[in-house]
mmCIF file with all atom_site columns, C-alpha atoms in Angstrom:
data_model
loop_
_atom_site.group_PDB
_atom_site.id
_atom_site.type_symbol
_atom_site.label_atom_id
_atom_site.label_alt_id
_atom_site.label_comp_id
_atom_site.label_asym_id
_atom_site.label_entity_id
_atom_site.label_seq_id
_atom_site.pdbx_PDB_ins_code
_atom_site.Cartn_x
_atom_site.Cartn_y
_atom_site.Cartn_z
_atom_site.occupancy
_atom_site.B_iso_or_equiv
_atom_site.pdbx_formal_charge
_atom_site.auth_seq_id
_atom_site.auth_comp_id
_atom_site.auth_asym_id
_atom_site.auth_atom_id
_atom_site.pdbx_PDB_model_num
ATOM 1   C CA . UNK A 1 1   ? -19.571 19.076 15.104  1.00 0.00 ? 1   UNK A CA 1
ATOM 2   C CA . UNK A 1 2   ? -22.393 19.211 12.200  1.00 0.00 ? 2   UNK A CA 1
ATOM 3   C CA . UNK A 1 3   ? -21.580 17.719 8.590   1.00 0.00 ? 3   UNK A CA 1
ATOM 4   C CA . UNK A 1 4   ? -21.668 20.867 7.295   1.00 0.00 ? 4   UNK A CA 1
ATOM 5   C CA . UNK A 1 5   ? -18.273 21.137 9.467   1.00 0.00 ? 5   UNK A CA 1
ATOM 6   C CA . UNK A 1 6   ? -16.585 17.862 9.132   1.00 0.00 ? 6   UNK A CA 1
ATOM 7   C CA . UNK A 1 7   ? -17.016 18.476 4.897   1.00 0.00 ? 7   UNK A CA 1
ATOM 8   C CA . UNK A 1 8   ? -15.517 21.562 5.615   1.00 0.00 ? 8   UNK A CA 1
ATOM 9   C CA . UNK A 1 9   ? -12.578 20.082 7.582   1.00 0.00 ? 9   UNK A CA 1
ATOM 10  C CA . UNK A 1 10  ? -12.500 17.810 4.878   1.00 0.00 ? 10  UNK A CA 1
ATOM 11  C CA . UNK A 1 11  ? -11.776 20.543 2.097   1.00 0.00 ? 11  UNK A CA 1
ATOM 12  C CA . UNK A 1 12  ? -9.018  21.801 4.634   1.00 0.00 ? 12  UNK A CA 1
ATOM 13  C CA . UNK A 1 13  ? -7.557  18.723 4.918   1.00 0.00 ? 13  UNK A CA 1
ATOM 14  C CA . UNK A 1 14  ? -7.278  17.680 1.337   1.00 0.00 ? 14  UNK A CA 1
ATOM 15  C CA . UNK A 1 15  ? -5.960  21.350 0.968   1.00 0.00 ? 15  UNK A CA 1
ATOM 16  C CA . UNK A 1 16  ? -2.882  20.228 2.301   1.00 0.00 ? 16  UNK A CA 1
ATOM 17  C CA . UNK A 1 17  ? -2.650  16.750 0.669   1.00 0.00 ? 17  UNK A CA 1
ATOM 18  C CA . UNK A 1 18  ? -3.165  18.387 -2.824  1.00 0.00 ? 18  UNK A CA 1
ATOM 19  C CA . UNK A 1 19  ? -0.213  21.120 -1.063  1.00 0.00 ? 19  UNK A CA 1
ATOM 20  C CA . UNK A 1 20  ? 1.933   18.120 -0.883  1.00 0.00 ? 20  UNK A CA 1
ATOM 21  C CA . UNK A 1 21  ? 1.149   16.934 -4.578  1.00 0.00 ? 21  UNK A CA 1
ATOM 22  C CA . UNK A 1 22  ? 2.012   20.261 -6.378  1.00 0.00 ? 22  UNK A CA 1
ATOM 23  C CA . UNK A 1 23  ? 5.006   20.295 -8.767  1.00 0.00 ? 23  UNK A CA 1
ATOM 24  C CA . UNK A 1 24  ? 6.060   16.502 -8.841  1.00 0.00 ? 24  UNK A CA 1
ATOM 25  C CA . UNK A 1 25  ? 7.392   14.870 -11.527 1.00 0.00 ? 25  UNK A CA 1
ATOM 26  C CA . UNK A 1 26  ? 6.503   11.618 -12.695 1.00 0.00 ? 26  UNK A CA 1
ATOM 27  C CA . UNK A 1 27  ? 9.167   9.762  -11.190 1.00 0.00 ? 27  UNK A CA 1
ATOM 28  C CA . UNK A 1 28  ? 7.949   10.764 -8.014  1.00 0.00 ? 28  UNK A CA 1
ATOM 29  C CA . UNK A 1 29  ? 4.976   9.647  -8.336  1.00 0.00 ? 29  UNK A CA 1
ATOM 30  C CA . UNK A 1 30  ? 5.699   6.550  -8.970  1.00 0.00 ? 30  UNK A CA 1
ATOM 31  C CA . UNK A 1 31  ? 9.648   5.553  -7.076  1.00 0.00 ? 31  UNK A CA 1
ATOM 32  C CA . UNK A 1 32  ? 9.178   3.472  -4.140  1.00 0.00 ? 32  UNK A CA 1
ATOM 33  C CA . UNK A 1 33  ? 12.017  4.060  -2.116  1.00 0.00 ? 33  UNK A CA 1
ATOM 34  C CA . UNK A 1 34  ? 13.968  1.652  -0.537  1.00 0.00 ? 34  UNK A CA 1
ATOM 35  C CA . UNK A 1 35  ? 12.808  -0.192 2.374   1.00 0.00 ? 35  UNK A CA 1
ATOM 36  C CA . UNK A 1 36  ? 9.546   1.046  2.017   1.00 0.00 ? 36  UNK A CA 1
ATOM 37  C CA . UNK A 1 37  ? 6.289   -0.737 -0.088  1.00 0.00 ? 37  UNK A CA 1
ATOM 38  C CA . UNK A 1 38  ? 4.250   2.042  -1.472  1.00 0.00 ? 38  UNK A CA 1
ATOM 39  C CA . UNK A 1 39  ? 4.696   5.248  -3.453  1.00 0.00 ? 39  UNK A CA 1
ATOM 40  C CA . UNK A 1 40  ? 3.417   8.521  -3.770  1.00 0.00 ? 40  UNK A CA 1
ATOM 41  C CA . UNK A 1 41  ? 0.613   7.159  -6.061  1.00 0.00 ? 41  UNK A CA 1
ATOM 42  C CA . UNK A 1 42  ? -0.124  4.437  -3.953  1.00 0.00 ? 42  UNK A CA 1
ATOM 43  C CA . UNK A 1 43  ? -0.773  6.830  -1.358  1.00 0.00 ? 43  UNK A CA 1
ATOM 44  C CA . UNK A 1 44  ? -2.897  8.715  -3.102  1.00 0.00 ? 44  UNK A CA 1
ATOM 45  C CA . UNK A 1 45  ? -5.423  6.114  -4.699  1.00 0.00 ? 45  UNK A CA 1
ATOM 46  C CA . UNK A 1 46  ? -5.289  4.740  -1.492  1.00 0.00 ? 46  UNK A CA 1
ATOM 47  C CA . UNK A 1 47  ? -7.158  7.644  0.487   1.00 0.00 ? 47  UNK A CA 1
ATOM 48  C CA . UNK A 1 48  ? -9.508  8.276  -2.790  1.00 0.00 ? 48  UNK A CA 1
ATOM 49  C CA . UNK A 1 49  ? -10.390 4.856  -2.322  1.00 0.00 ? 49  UNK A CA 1
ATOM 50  C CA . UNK A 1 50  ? -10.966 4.711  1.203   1.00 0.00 ? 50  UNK A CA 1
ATOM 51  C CA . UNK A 1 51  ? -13.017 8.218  1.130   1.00 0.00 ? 51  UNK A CA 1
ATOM 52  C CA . UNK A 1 52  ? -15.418 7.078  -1.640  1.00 0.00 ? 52  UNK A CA 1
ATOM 53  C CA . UNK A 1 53  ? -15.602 3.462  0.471   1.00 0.00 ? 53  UNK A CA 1
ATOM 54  C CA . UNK A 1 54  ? -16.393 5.358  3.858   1.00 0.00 ? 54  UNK A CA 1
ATOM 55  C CA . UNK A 1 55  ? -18.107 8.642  3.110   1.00 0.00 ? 55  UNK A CA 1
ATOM 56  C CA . UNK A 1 56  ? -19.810 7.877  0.189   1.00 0.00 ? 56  UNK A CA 1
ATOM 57  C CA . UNK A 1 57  ? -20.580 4.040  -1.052  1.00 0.00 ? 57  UNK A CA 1
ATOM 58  C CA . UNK A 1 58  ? -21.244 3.479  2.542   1.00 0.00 ? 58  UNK A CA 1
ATOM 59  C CA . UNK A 1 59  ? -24.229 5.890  2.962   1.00 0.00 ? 59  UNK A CA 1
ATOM 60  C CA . UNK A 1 60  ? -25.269 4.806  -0.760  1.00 0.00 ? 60  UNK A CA 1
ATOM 61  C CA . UNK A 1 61  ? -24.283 8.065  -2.329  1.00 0.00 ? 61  UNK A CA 1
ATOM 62  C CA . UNK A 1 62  ? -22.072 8.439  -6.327  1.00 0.00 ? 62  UNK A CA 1
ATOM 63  C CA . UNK A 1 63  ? -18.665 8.336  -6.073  1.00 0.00 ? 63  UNK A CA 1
ATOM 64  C CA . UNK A 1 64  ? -15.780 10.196 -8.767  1.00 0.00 ? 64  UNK A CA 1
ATOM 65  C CA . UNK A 1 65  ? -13.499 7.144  -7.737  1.00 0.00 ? 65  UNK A CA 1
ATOM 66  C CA . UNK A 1 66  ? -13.987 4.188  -10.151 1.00 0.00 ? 66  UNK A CA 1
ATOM 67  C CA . UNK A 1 67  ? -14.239 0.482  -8.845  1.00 0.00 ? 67  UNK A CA 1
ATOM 68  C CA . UNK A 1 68  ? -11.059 -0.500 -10.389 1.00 0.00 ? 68  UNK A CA 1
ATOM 69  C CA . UNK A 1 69  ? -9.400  1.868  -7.838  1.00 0.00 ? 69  UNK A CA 1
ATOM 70  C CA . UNK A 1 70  ? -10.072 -1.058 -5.629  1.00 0.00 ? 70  UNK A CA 1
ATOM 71  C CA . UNK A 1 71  ? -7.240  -3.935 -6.974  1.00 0.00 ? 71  UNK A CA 1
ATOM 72  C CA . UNK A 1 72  ? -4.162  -1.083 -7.293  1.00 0.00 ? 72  UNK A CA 1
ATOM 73  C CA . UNK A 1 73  ? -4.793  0.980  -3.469  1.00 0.00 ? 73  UNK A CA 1
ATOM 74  C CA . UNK A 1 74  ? -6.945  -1.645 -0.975  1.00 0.00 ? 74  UNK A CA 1
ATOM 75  C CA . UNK A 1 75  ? -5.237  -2.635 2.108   1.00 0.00 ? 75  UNK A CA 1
ATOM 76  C CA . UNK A 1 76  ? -2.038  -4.688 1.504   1.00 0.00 ? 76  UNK A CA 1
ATOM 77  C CA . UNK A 1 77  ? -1.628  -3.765 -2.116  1.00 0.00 ? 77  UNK A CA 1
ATOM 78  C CA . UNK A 1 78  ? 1.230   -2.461 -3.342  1.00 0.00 ? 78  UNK A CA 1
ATOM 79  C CA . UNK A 1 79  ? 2.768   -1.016 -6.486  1.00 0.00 ? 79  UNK A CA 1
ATOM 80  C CA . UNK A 1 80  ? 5.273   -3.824 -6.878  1.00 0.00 ? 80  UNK A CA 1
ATOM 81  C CA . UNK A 1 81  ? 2.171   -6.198 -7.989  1.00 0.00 ? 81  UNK A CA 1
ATOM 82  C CA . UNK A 1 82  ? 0.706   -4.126 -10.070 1.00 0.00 ? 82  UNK A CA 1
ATOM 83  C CA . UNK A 1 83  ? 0.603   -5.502 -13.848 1.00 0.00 ? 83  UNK A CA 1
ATOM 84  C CA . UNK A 1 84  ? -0.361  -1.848 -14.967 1.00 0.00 ? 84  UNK A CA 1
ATOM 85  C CA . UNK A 1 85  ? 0.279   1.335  -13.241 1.00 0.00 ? 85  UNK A CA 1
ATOM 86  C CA . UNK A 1 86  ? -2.372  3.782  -12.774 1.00 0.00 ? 86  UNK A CA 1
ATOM 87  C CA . UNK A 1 87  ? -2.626  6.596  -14.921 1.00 0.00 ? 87  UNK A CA 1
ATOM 88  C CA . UNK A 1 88  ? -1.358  9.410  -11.702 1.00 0.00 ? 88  UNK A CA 1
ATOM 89  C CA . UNK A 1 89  ? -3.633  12.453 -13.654 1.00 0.00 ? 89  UNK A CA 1
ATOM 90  C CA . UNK A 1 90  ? -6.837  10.324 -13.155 1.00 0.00 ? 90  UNK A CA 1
ATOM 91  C CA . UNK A 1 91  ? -5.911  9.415  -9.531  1.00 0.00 ? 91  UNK A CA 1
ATOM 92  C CA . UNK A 1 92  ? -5.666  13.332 -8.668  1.00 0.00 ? 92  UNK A CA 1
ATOM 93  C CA . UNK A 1 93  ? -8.455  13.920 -10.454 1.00 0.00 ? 93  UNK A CA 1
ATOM 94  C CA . UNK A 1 94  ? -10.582 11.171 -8.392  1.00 0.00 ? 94  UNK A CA 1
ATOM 95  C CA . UNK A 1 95  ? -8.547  12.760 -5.335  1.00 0.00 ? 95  UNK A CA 1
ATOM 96  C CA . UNK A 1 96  ? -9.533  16.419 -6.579  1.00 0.00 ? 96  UNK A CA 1
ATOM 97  C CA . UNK A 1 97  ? -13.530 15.796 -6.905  1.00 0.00 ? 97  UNK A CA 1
ATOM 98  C CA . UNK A 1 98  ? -14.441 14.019 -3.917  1.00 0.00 ? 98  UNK A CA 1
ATOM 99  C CA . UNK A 1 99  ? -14.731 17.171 -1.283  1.00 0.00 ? 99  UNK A CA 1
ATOM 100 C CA . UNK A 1 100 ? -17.853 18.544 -3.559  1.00 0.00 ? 100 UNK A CA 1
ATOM 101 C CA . UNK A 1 101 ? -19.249 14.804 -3.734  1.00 0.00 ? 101 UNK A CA 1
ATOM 102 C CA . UNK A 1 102 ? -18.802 14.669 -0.251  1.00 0.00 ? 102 UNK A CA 1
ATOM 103 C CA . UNK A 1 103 ? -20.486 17.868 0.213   1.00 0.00 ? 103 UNK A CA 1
ATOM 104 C CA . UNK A 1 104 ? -23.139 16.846 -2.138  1.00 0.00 ? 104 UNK A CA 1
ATOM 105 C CA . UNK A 1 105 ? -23.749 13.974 -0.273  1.00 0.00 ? 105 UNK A CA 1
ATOM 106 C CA . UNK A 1 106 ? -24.226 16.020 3.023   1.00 0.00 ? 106 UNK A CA 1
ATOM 107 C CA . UNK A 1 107 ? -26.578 18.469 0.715   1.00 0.00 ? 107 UNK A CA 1
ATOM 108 C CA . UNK A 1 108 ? -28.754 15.341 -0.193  1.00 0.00 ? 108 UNK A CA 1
ATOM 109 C CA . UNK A 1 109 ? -29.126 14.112 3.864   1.00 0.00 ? 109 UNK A CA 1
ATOM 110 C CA . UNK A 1 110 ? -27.064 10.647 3.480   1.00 0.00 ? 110 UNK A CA 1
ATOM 111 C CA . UNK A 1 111 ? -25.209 11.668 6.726   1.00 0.00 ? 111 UNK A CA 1
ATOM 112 C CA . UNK A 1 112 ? -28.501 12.066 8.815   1.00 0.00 ? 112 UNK A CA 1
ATOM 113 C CA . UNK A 1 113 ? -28.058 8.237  9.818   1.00 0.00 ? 113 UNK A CA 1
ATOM 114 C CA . UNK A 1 114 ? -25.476 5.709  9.644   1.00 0.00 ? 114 UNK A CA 1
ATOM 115 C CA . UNK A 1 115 ? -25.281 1.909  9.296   1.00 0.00 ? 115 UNK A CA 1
ATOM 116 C CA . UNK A 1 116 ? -22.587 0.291  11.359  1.00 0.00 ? 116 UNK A CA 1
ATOM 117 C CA . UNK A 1 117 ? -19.393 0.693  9.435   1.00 0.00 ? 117 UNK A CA 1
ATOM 118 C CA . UNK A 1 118 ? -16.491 -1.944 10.430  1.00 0.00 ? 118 UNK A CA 1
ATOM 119 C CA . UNK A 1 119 ? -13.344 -2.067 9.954   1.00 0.00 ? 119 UNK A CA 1
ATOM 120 C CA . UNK A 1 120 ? -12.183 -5.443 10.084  1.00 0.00 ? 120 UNK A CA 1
ATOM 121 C CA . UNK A 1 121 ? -12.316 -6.569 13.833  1.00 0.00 ? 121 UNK A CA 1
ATOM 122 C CA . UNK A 1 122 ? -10.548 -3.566 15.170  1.00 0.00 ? 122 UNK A CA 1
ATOM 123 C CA . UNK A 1 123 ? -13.664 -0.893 15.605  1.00 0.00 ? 123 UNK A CA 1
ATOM 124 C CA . UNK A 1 124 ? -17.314 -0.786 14.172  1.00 0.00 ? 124 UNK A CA 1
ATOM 125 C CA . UNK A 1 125 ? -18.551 2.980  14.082  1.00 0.00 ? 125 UNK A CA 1
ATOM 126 C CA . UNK A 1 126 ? -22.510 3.562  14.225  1.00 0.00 ? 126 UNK A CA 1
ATOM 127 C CA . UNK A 1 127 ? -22.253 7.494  13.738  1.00 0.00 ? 127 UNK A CA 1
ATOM 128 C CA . UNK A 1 128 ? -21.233 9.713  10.455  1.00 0.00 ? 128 UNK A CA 1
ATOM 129 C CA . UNK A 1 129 ? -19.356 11.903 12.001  1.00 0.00 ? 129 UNK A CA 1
ATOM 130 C CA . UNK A 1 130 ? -17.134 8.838  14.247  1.00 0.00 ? 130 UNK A CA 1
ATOM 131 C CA . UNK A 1 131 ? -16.332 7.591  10.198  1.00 0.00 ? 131 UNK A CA 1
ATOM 132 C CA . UNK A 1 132 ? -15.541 11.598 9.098   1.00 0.00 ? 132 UNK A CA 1
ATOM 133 C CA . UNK A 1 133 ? -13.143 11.763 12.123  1.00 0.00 ? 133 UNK A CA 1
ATOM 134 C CA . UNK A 1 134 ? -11.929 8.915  11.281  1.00 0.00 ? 134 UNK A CA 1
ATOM 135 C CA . UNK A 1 135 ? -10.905 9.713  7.569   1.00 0.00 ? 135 UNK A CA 1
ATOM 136 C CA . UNK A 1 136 ? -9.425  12.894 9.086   1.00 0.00 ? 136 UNK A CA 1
ATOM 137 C CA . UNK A 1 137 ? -6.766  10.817 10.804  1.00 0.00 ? 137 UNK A CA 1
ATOM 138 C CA . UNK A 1 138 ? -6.404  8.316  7.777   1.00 0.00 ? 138 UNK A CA 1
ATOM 139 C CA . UNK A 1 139 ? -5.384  10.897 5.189   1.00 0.00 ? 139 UNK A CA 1
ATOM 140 C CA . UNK A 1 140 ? -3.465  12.346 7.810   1.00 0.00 ? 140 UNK A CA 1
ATOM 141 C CA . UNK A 1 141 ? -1.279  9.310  8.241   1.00 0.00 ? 141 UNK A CA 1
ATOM 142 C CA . UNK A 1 142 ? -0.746  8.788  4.494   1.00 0.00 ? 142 UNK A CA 1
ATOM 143 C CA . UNK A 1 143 ? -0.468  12.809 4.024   1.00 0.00 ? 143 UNK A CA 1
ATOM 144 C CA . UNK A 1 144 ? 2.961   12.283 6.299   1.00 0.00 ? 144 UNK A CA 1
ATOM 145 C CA . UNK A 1 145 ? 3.716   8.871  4.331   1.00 0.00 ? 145 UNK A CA 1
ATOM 146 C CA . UNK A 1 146 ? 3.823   11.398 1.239   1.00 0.00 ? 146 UNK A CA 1
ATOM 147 C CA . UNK A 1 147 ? 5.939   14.035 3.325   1.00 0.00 ? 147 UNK A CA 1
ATOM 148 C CA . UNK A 1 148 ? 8.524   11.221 4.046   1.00 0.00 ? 148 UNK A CA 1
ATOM 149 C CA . UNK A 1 149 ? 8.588   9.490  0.885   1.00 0.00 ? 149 UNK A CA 1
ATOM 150 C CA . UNK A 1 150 ? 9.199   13.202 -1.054  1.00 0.00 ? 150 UNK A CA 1
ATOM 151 C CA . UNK A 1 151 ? 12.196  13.824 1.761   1.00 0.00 ? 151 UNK A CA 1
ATOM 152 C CA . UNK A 1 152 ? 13.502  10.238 0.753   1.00 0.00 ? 152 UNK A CA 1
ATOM 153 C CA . UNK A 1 153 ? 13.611  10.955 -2.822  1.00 0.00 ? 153 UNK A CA 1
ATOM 154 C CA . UNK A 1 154 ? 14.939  14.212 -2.767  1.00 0.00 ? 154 UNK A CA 1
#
């Protein structure tokens, strides 16, 4: 697979996030149904986050997603600490941009090399496209947390 490929499996993919997104109000953006931890938003600024961590701060490139992104969607947060909720138009609109910074980045060569990229203890990846691939799968998990917590609330 080239870049060129995985940024354009990366527009498909958030193609069908954004899908998911269309026509919510609000409230769903921001209920956390029962038994669960995170919401919609959560969700959201979670995989902005992550993308602009692994596919572009990683390889040293700009990023549309602003630090602060960091306290309200890392690992283990959750919307029940936060002492301010996120404005859910600026999240999508972090969400939105980061395909064409993405491709950007791939336009500008960061991809030709890669630093090893851990995560945690669990797996270090040495090659672009092993941290594209897996992004692909992370969105994908949180893109059927969204599915689920839109069935819940309905």
């Amino acid at each position: 697979m080239t870049t060129k490929q995985a940024v354009d499996l990366t527009r498909f993919i958030r193609g069908l996030m954004l899908g998911q997104l269309e026509g919510l109000s609000d409230d769903h953006w921001t209920a956390t149904p029962a038994g669960l931890s995170n919401n919609i938003l959560w969700n959201v600024g979670h995989i902005a986050f992550y993308q602009s961590a692994f596919l572009l701060k990683h390889f040293g490139q700009p990023s549309p997603v602003p630090d602060s992104f960091k306290y309200a969607f890392k690992a283990g947060s959750k919307p029940a600490e936060w002492t301010e909720t996120p404005d859910a138009a600026a999240v999508l609109a972090a969400l939105k941009a980061l395909p064409d910074a993405i491709a950007a980045a791939d336009a500008a060569g960061a991809y030709a090399s890669c630093n090893p990229f851990k995560i945690g203890d669990r797996i270090t990846m040495t090659d672009p496209m092993e941290i594209f691939m897996f992004h692909a799968m992370h969105e994908g998990v949180h893109n059927g947390r969204i599915i689920a917590i839109k069935k819940l609330l309905a």
